[in-house]
Amino acid sequence: MSEHDEDGYSGPATLEVDGVSLSTTVELRGYFQPIDGFYRWYGRVAVNDELTRLAGGKKKAVSIQAGAYSATGELSDPDPWGRYRITGTSTPPFHVPTTLEELNA
């Protein structure tokens, strides 16, 4: 594993924005930042008209559930194709290997 390998998840997820649950698809990546000791995760949310209506092109707090994993994060403004960026710090909404056995599997 190189210094820049990243963990990630691509697939279905449920977002909660302003108390509204939305089913969507996400592409997520993450890495441990040794300088400050935090795990940082980030990615894109597939185009979703309801999300666009709720977020209105602005930053929003979000909860995300992807299978058995969940986290809180922040949506930022959408890209030119209407996909919102999602970011978070600490425990990500996907599995991260925590043992050498998992890393070498």
CSV table of N, CA and C in Angstrom, one decimal:
chain,number,residue,atom,x,y,z
A,1,MET,N,0.8,-1.2,0.0
A,1,MET,CA,0.0,0.0,0.0
A,1,MET,C,0.9,1.2,0.0
A,2,SER,N,0.6,2.1,-0.9
A,2,SER,CA,1.5,3.3,-1.0
A,2,SER,C,0.9,4.4,0.0
A,3,GLU,N,1.7,5.4,0.2
A,3,GLU,CA,1.4,6.5,1.1
A,3,GLU,C,0.1,7.2,0.7
A,4,HIS,N,-0.3,7.1,-0.6
A,4,HIS,CA,-1.4,7.9,-1.1
A,4,HIS,C,-2.7,7.0,-1.4
A,5,ASP,N,-2.6,5.7,-1.0
A,5,ASP,CA,-3.8,4.9,-1.3
A,5,ASP,C,-5.0,5.5,-0.5
A,6,GLU,N,-6.2,5.4,-1.1
A,6,GLU,CA,-7.4,5.9,-0.5
A,6,GLU,C,-8.4,4.8,-0.3
A,7,ASP,N,-9.2,4.9,0.7
A,7,ASP,CA,-10.3,4.0,0.9
A,7,ASP,C,-11.5,4.6,0.2
A,8,GLY,N,-12.6,3.9,0.0
A,8,GLY,CA,-13.7,4.5,-0.6
A,8,GLY,C,-15.0,3.6,-0.7
A,9,TYR,N,-16.0,4.2,-1.3
A,9,TYR,CA,-17.3,3.5,-1.5
A,9,TYR,C,-18.0,4.1,-2.7
A,10,SER,N,-18.6,3.3,-3.5
A,10,SER,CA,-19.4,3.7,-4.6
A,10,SER,C,-20.7,2.9,-4.6
A,11,GLY,N,-21.8,3.6,-4.5
A,11,GLY,CA,-23.1,2.8,-4.5
A,11,GLY,C,-24.2,3.6,-3.9
A,12,PRO,N,-25.3,2.9,-3.5
A,12,PRO,CA,-26.5,3.6,-3.0
A,12,PRO,C,-26.2,4.1,-1.6
A,13,ALA,N,-26.9,5.2,-1.3
A,13,ALA,CA,-26.8,5.8,0.0
A,13,ALA,C,-28.1,6.6,0.3
A,14,THR,N,-28.4,6.8,1.5
A,14,THR,CA,-29.5,7.7,2.0
A,14,THR,C,-28.9,8.9,2.6
A,15,LEU,N,-29.4,10.1,2.1
A,15,LEU,CA,-29.0,11.3,2.7
A,15,LEU,C,-30.1,11.9,3.5
A,16,GLU,N,-29.8,12.6,4.6
A,16,GLU,CA,-30.9,13.3,5.3
A,16,GLU,C,-30.5,14.8,5.3
A,17,VAL,N,-31.3,15.6,4.7
A,17,VAL,CA,-31.1,17.1,4.6
A,17,VAL,C,-32.3,17.8,5.1
A,18,ASP,N,-32.2,18.6,6.1
A,18,ASP,CA,-33.3,19.4,6.7
A,18,ASP,C,-34.5,18.4,7.0
A,19,GLY,N,-34.1,17.2,7.6
A,19,GLY,CA,-35.2,16.3,8.0
A,19,GLY,C,-35.8,15.5,6.9
A,20,VAL,N,-35.3,15.6,5.7
A,20,VAL,CA,-35.9,14.9,4.6
A,20,VAL,C,-34.9,13.8,4.2
A,21,SER,N,-35.4,12.5,4.0
A,21,SER,CA,-34.5,11.4,3.6
A,21,SER,C,-34.6,11.3,2.1
A,22,LEU,N,-33.4,11.1,1.5
A,22,LEU,CA,-33.3,11.0,0.0
A,22,LEU,C,-32.5,9.8,-0.3
A,23,SER,N,-33.0,8.9,-1.2
A,23,SER,CA,-32.2,7.8,-1.7
A,23,SER,C,-31.4,8.3,-3.0
A,24,THR,N,-30.2,8.0,-3.0
A,24,THR,CA,-29.3,8.5,-4.1
A,24,THR,C,-28.1,7.5,-4.3
A,25,THR,N,-27.2,7.9,-5.1
A,25,THR,CA,-26.0,7.2,-5.3
A,25,THR,C,-24.8,8.1,-5.1
A,26,VAL,N,-23.8,7.6,-4.4
A,26,VAL,CA,-22.6,8.4,-4.1
A,26,VAL,C,-21.3,7.7,-4.5
A,27,GLU,N,-20.3,8.5,-4.7
A,27,GLU,CA,-18.9,8.1,-5.0
A,27,GLU,C,-18.1,8.8,-3.9
A,28,LEU,N,-17.5,8.0,-3.0
A,28,LEU,CA,-16.8,8.5,-1.9
A,28,LEU,C,-15.4,8.0,-1.8
A,29,ARG,N,-14.5,8.8,-1.3
A,29,ARG,CA,-13.1,8.5,-1.0
A,29,ARG,C,-12.7,9.0,0.3
A,30,GLY,N,-11.6,8.5,0.9
A,30,GLY,CA,-11.1,9.1,2.1
A,30,GLY,C,-9.7,8.7,2.4
A,31,TYR,N,-9.1,9.4,3.3
A,31,TYR,CA,-7.7,9.1,3.7
A,31,TYR,C,-7.4,9.6,5.1
A,32,PHE,N,-6.5,9.0,5.8
A,32,PHE,CA,-6.1,9.5,7.1
A,32,PHE,C,-5.0,10.6,6.9
A,33,GLN,N,-5.2,11.7,7.6
A,33,GLN,CA,-4.3,12.8,7.6
A,33,GLN,C,-3.4,12.8,8.8
A,34,PRO,N,-2.1,12.3,8.7
A,34,PRO,CA,-1.3,12.2,9.9
A,34,PRO,C,-0.9,13.5,10.5
A,35,ILE,N,-0.9,14.6,9.8
A,35,ILE,CA,-0.5,15.9,10.4
A,35,ILE,C,-1.5,16.3,11.5
A,36,ASP,N,-2.8,16.2,11.3
A,36,ASP,CA,-3.7,16.6,12.3
A,36,ASP,C,-4.4,15.4,13.0
A,37,GLY,N,-4.2,14.1,12.5
A,37,GLY,CA,-4.7,13.0,13.1
A,37,GLY,C,-6.2,12.7,12.8
A,38,PHE,N,-6.7,13.3,11.7
A,38,PHE,CA,-8.1,13.1,11.4
A,38,PHE,C,-8.2,12.3,10.1
A,39,TYR,N,-9.3,11.5,10.0
A,39,TYR,CA,-9.7,10.9,8.7
A,39,TYR,C,-10.6,11.8,8.0
A,40,ARG,N,-10.3,12.1,6.7
A,40,ARG,CA,-11.1,13.0,5.9
A,40,ARG,C,-11.7,12.2,4.8
A,41,TRP,N,-13.0,12.4,4.6
A,41,TRP,CA,-13.7,11.7,3.5
A,41,TRP,C,-14.4,12.7,2.6
A,42,TYR,N,-14.6,12.4,1.4
A,42,TYR,CA,-15.2,13.4,0.4
A,42,TYR,C,-15.7,12.6,-0.8
A,43,GLY,N,-16.5,13.3,-1.6
A,43,GLY,CA,-17.0,12.7,-2.8
A,43,GLY,C,-18.1,13.5,-3.4
A,44,ARG,N,-18.8,12.8,-4.3
A,44,ARG,CA,-19.9,13.4,-5.1
A,44,ARG,C,-21.2,12.7,-4.9
A,45,VAL,N,-22.3,13.4,-4.9
A,45,VAL,CA,-23.6,12.8,-4.9
A,45,VAL,C,-24.2,12.9,-6.3
A,46,ALA,N,-24.8,11.8,-6.8
A,46,ALA,CA,-25.4,11.8,-8.1
A,46,ALA,C,-26.5,12.9,-8.2
A,47,VAL,N,-26.7,13.4,-9.4
A,47,VAL,CA,-27.7,14.4,-9.6
A,47,VAL,C,-29.1,13.9,-9.0
A,48,ASN,N,-29.7,14.8,-8.2
A,48,ASN,CA,-30.9,14.4,-7.6
A,48,ASN,C,-31.8,15.7,-7.5
A,49,ASP,N,-32.9,15.7,-8.2
A,49,ASP,CA,-33.7,16.9,-8.2
A,49,ASP,C,-34.2,17.4,-6.8
A,50,GLU,N,-34.6,16.4,-6.0
A,50,GLU,CA,-35.1,16.8,-4.6
A,50,GLU,C,-33.9,17.4,-3.8
A,51,LEU,N,-32.7,16.8,-3.9
A,51,LEU,CA,-31.6,17.4,-3.2
A,51,LEU,C,-31.3,18.8,-3.7
A,52,THR,N,-31.4,19.0,-5.0
A,52,THR,CA,-31.2,20.4,-5.6
A,52,THR,C,-32.2,21.3,-5.0
A,53,ARG,N,-33.5,20.9,-4.9
A,53,ARG,CA,-34.5,21.7,-4.3
A,53,ARG,C,-34.2,22.1,-2.9
A,54,LEU,N,-33.8,21.1,-2.1
A,54,LEU,CA,-33.6,21.3,-0.6
A,54,LEU,C,-32.3,22.1,-0.4
A,55,ALA,N,-31.3,21.8,-1.1
A,55,ALA,CA,-30.0,22.5,-0.9
A,55,ALA,C,-30.0,23.9,-1.5
A,56,GLY,N,-30.7,24.1,-2.6
A,56,GLY,CA,-30.7,25.4,-3.3
A,56,GLY,C,-29.4,25.9,-3.7
A,57,GLY,N,-28.4,25.0,-4.0
A,57,GLY,CA,-27.1,25.5,-4.4
A,57,GLY,C,-26.2,26.0,-3.3
A,58,LYS,N,-26.6,25.8,-2.1
A,58,LYS,CA,-25.8,26.3,-0.9
A,58,LYS,C,-25.3,25.2,-0.1
A,59,LYS,N,-24.4,25.5,0.8
A,59,LYS,CA,-23.9,24.5,1.8
A,59,LYS,C,-25.0,24.1,2.7
A,60,LYS,N,-25.0,22.8,3.1
A,60,LYS,CA,-26.0,22.3,4.0
A,60,LYS,C,-25.3,21.1,4.8
A,61,ALA,N,-25.8,21.1,6.0
A,61,ALA,CA,-25.4,19.9,6.9
A,61,ALA,C,-26.1,18.7,6.3
A,62,VAL,N,-25.5,17.5,6.4
A,62,VAL,CA,-26.1,16.3,5.9
A,62,VAL,C,-25.7,15.1,6.7
A,63,SER,N,-26.6,14.2,6.9
A,63,SER,CA,-26.3,12.9,7.4
A,63,SER,C,-26.4,11.9,6.3
A,64,ILE,N,-25.5,10.9,6.2
A,64,ILE,CA,-25.4,10.0,5.2
A,64,ILE,C,-25.4,8.6,5.7
A,65,GLN,N,-26.1,7.6,5.1
A,65,GLN,CA,-26.1,6.2,5.5
A,65,GLN,C,-25.8,5.4,4.2
A,66,ALA,N,-24.8,4.6,4.3
A,66,ALA,CA,-24.4,3.8,3.2
A,66,ALA,C,-24.3,2.3,3.7
A,67,GLY,N,-25.3,1.6,3.6
A,67,GLY,CA,-25.3,0.2,4.2
A,67,GLY,C,-25.3,0.3,5.7
A,68,ALA,N,-24.4,-0.4,6.3
A,68,ALA,CA,-24.3,-0.4,7.8
A,68,ALA,C,-23.6,0.8,8.4
A,69,TYR,N,-23.1,1.7,7.5
A,69,TYR,CA,-22.2,2.8,8.0
A,69,TYR,C,-22.9,4.1,7.8
A,70,SER,N,-22.7,5.0,8.8
A,70,SER,CA,-23.3,6.3,8.7
A,70,SER,C,-22.4,7.4,9.2
A,71,ALA,N,-22.6,8.6,8.8
A,71,ALA,CA,-21.7,9.7,9.2
A,71,ALA,C,-22.5,11.1,9.0
A,72,THR,N,-22.0,12.1,9.6
A,72,THR,CA,-22.5,13.4,9.3
A,72,THR,C,-21.4,14.2,8.5
A,73,GLY,N,-21.8,15.1,7.7
A,73,GLY,CA,-20.9,15.9,6.8
A,73,GLY,C,-21.5,17.1,6.3
A,74,GLU,N,-21.0,17.6,5.2
A,74,GLU,CA,-21.5,18.9,4.7
A,74,GLU,C,-21.6,18.8,3.2
A,75,LEU,N,-22.7,19.3,2.6
A,75,LEU,CA,-22.8,19.4,1.2
A,75,LEU,C,-22.3,20.8,0.8
A,76,SER,N,-21.6,20.9,-0.3
A,76,SER,CA,-21.2,22.2,-0.8
A,76,SER,C,-21.9,22.5,-2.1
A,77,ASP,N,-21.6,23.6,-2.7
A,77,ASP,CA,-22.3,23.9,-3.9
A,77,ASP,C,-22.1,22.9,-5.0
A,78,PRO,N,-23.1,22.8,-5.9
A,78,PRO,CA,-23.0,21.8,-7.0
A,78,PRO,C,-22.0,22.1,-8.0
A,79,ASP,N,-21.5,21.1,-8.7
A,79,ASP,CA,-20.6,21.3,-9.9
A,79,ASP,C,-21.5,21.7,-11.1
A,80,PRO,N,-20.9,21.9,-12.2
A,80,PRO,CA,-21.6,22.3,-13.4
A,80,PRO,C,-22.6,21.3,-13.9
A,81,TRP,N,-22.5,20.0,-13.5
A,81,TRP,CA,-23.4,18.9,-13.9
A,81,TRP,C,-24.4,18.7,-12.9
A,82,GLY,N,-24.5,19.5,-11.8
A,82,GLY,CA,-25.6,19.3,-10.8
A,82,GLY,C,-25.3,18.3,-9.7
A,83,ARG,N,-24.0,17.9,-9.6
A,83,ARG,CA,-23.6,16.9,-8.5
A,83,ARG,C,-23.1,17.7,-7.3
A,84,TYR,N,-23.7,17.5,-6.2
A,84,TYR,CA,-23.2,18.1,-5.0
A,84,TYR,C,-22.0,17.4,-4.4
A,85,ARG,N,-21.0,18.2,-3.9
A,85,ARG,CA,-19.8,17.6,-3.3
A,85,ARG,C,-20.2,17.4,-1.8
A,86,ILE,N,-19.7,16.3,-1.2
A,86,ILE,CA,-20.0,16.0,0.2
A,86,ILE,C,-18.7,15.7,0.8
A,87,THR,N,-18.5,16.3,2.0
A,87,THR,CA,-17.2,16.1,2.8
A,87,THR,C,-17.5,15.9,4.2
A,88,GLY,N,-16.6,15.2,4.9
A,88,GLY,CA,-16.7,15.0,6.3
A,88,GLY,C,-15.4,14.7,6.9
A,89,THR,N,-15.3,14.8,8.3
A,89,THR,CA,-14.1,14.5,9.0
A,89,THR,C,-14.4,13.5,10.1
A,90,SER,N,-13.5,12.5,10.3
A,90,SER,CA,-13.6,11.5,11.3
A,90,SER,C,-14.3,10.2,10.6
A,91,THR,N,-15.1,9.5,11.4
A,91,THR,CA,-15.6,8.2,10.9
A,91,THR,C,-16.4,8.4,9.6
A,92,PRO,N,-16.0,7.7,8.6
A,92,PRO,CA,-16.7,7.8,7.3
A,92,PRO,C,-17.9,6.9,7.2
A,93,PRO,N,-18.7,7.1,6.2
A,93,PRO,CA,-19.9,6.3,6.0
A,93,PRO,C,-19.6,5.0,5.1
A,94,PHE,N,-18.4,4.5,5.3
A,94,PHE,CA,-18.0,3.3,4.6
A,94,PHE,C,-16.9,2.6,5.4
A,95,HIS,N,-16.7,1.3,5.1
A,95,HIS,CA,-15.7,0.5,5.9
A,95,HIS,C,-14.3,1.0,5.6
A,96,VAL,N,-13.5,1.1,6.6
A,96,VAL,CA,-12.0,1.5,6.5
A,96,VAL,C,-11.3,0.3,7.2
A,97,PRO,N,-10.3,-0.3,6.5
A,97,PRO,CA,-9.5,-1.3,7.2
A,97,PRO,C,-8.8,-0.8,8.4
A,98,THR,N,-8.8,-1.6,9.5
A,98,THR,CA,-8.2,-1.2,10.7
A,98,THR,C,-7.2,-2.1,11.2
A,99,THR,N,-7.0,-3.2,10.5
A,99,THR,CA,-5.9,-4.2,10.9
A,99,THR,C,-5.1,-4.5,9.7
A,100,LEU,N,-3.9,-5.0,10.0
A,100,LEU,CA,-3.0,-5.4,8.9
A,100,LEU,C,-3.6,-6.6,8.1
A,101,GLU,N,-4.3,-7.5,8.7
A,101,GLU,CA,-5.0,-8.5,8.0
A,101,GLU,C,-6.0,-8.0,6.9
A,102,GLU,N,-6.7,-7.0,7.3
A,102,GLU,CA,-7.7,-6.4,6.4
A,102,GLU,C,-6.9,-5.7,5.2
A,103,LEU,N,-5.9,-5.0,5.5
A,103,LEU,CA,-5.1,-4.3,4.5
A,103,LEU,C,-4.5,-5.3,3.5
A,104,ASN,N,-4.0,-6.4,4.0
A,104,ASN,CA,-3.4,-7.4,3.1
A,104,ASN,C,-4.3,-8.4,2.4
A,105,ALA,N,-5.6,-8.3,2.8
A,105,ALA,CA,-6.6,-9.2,2.2
A,105,ALA,C,-6.9,-8.9,0.7
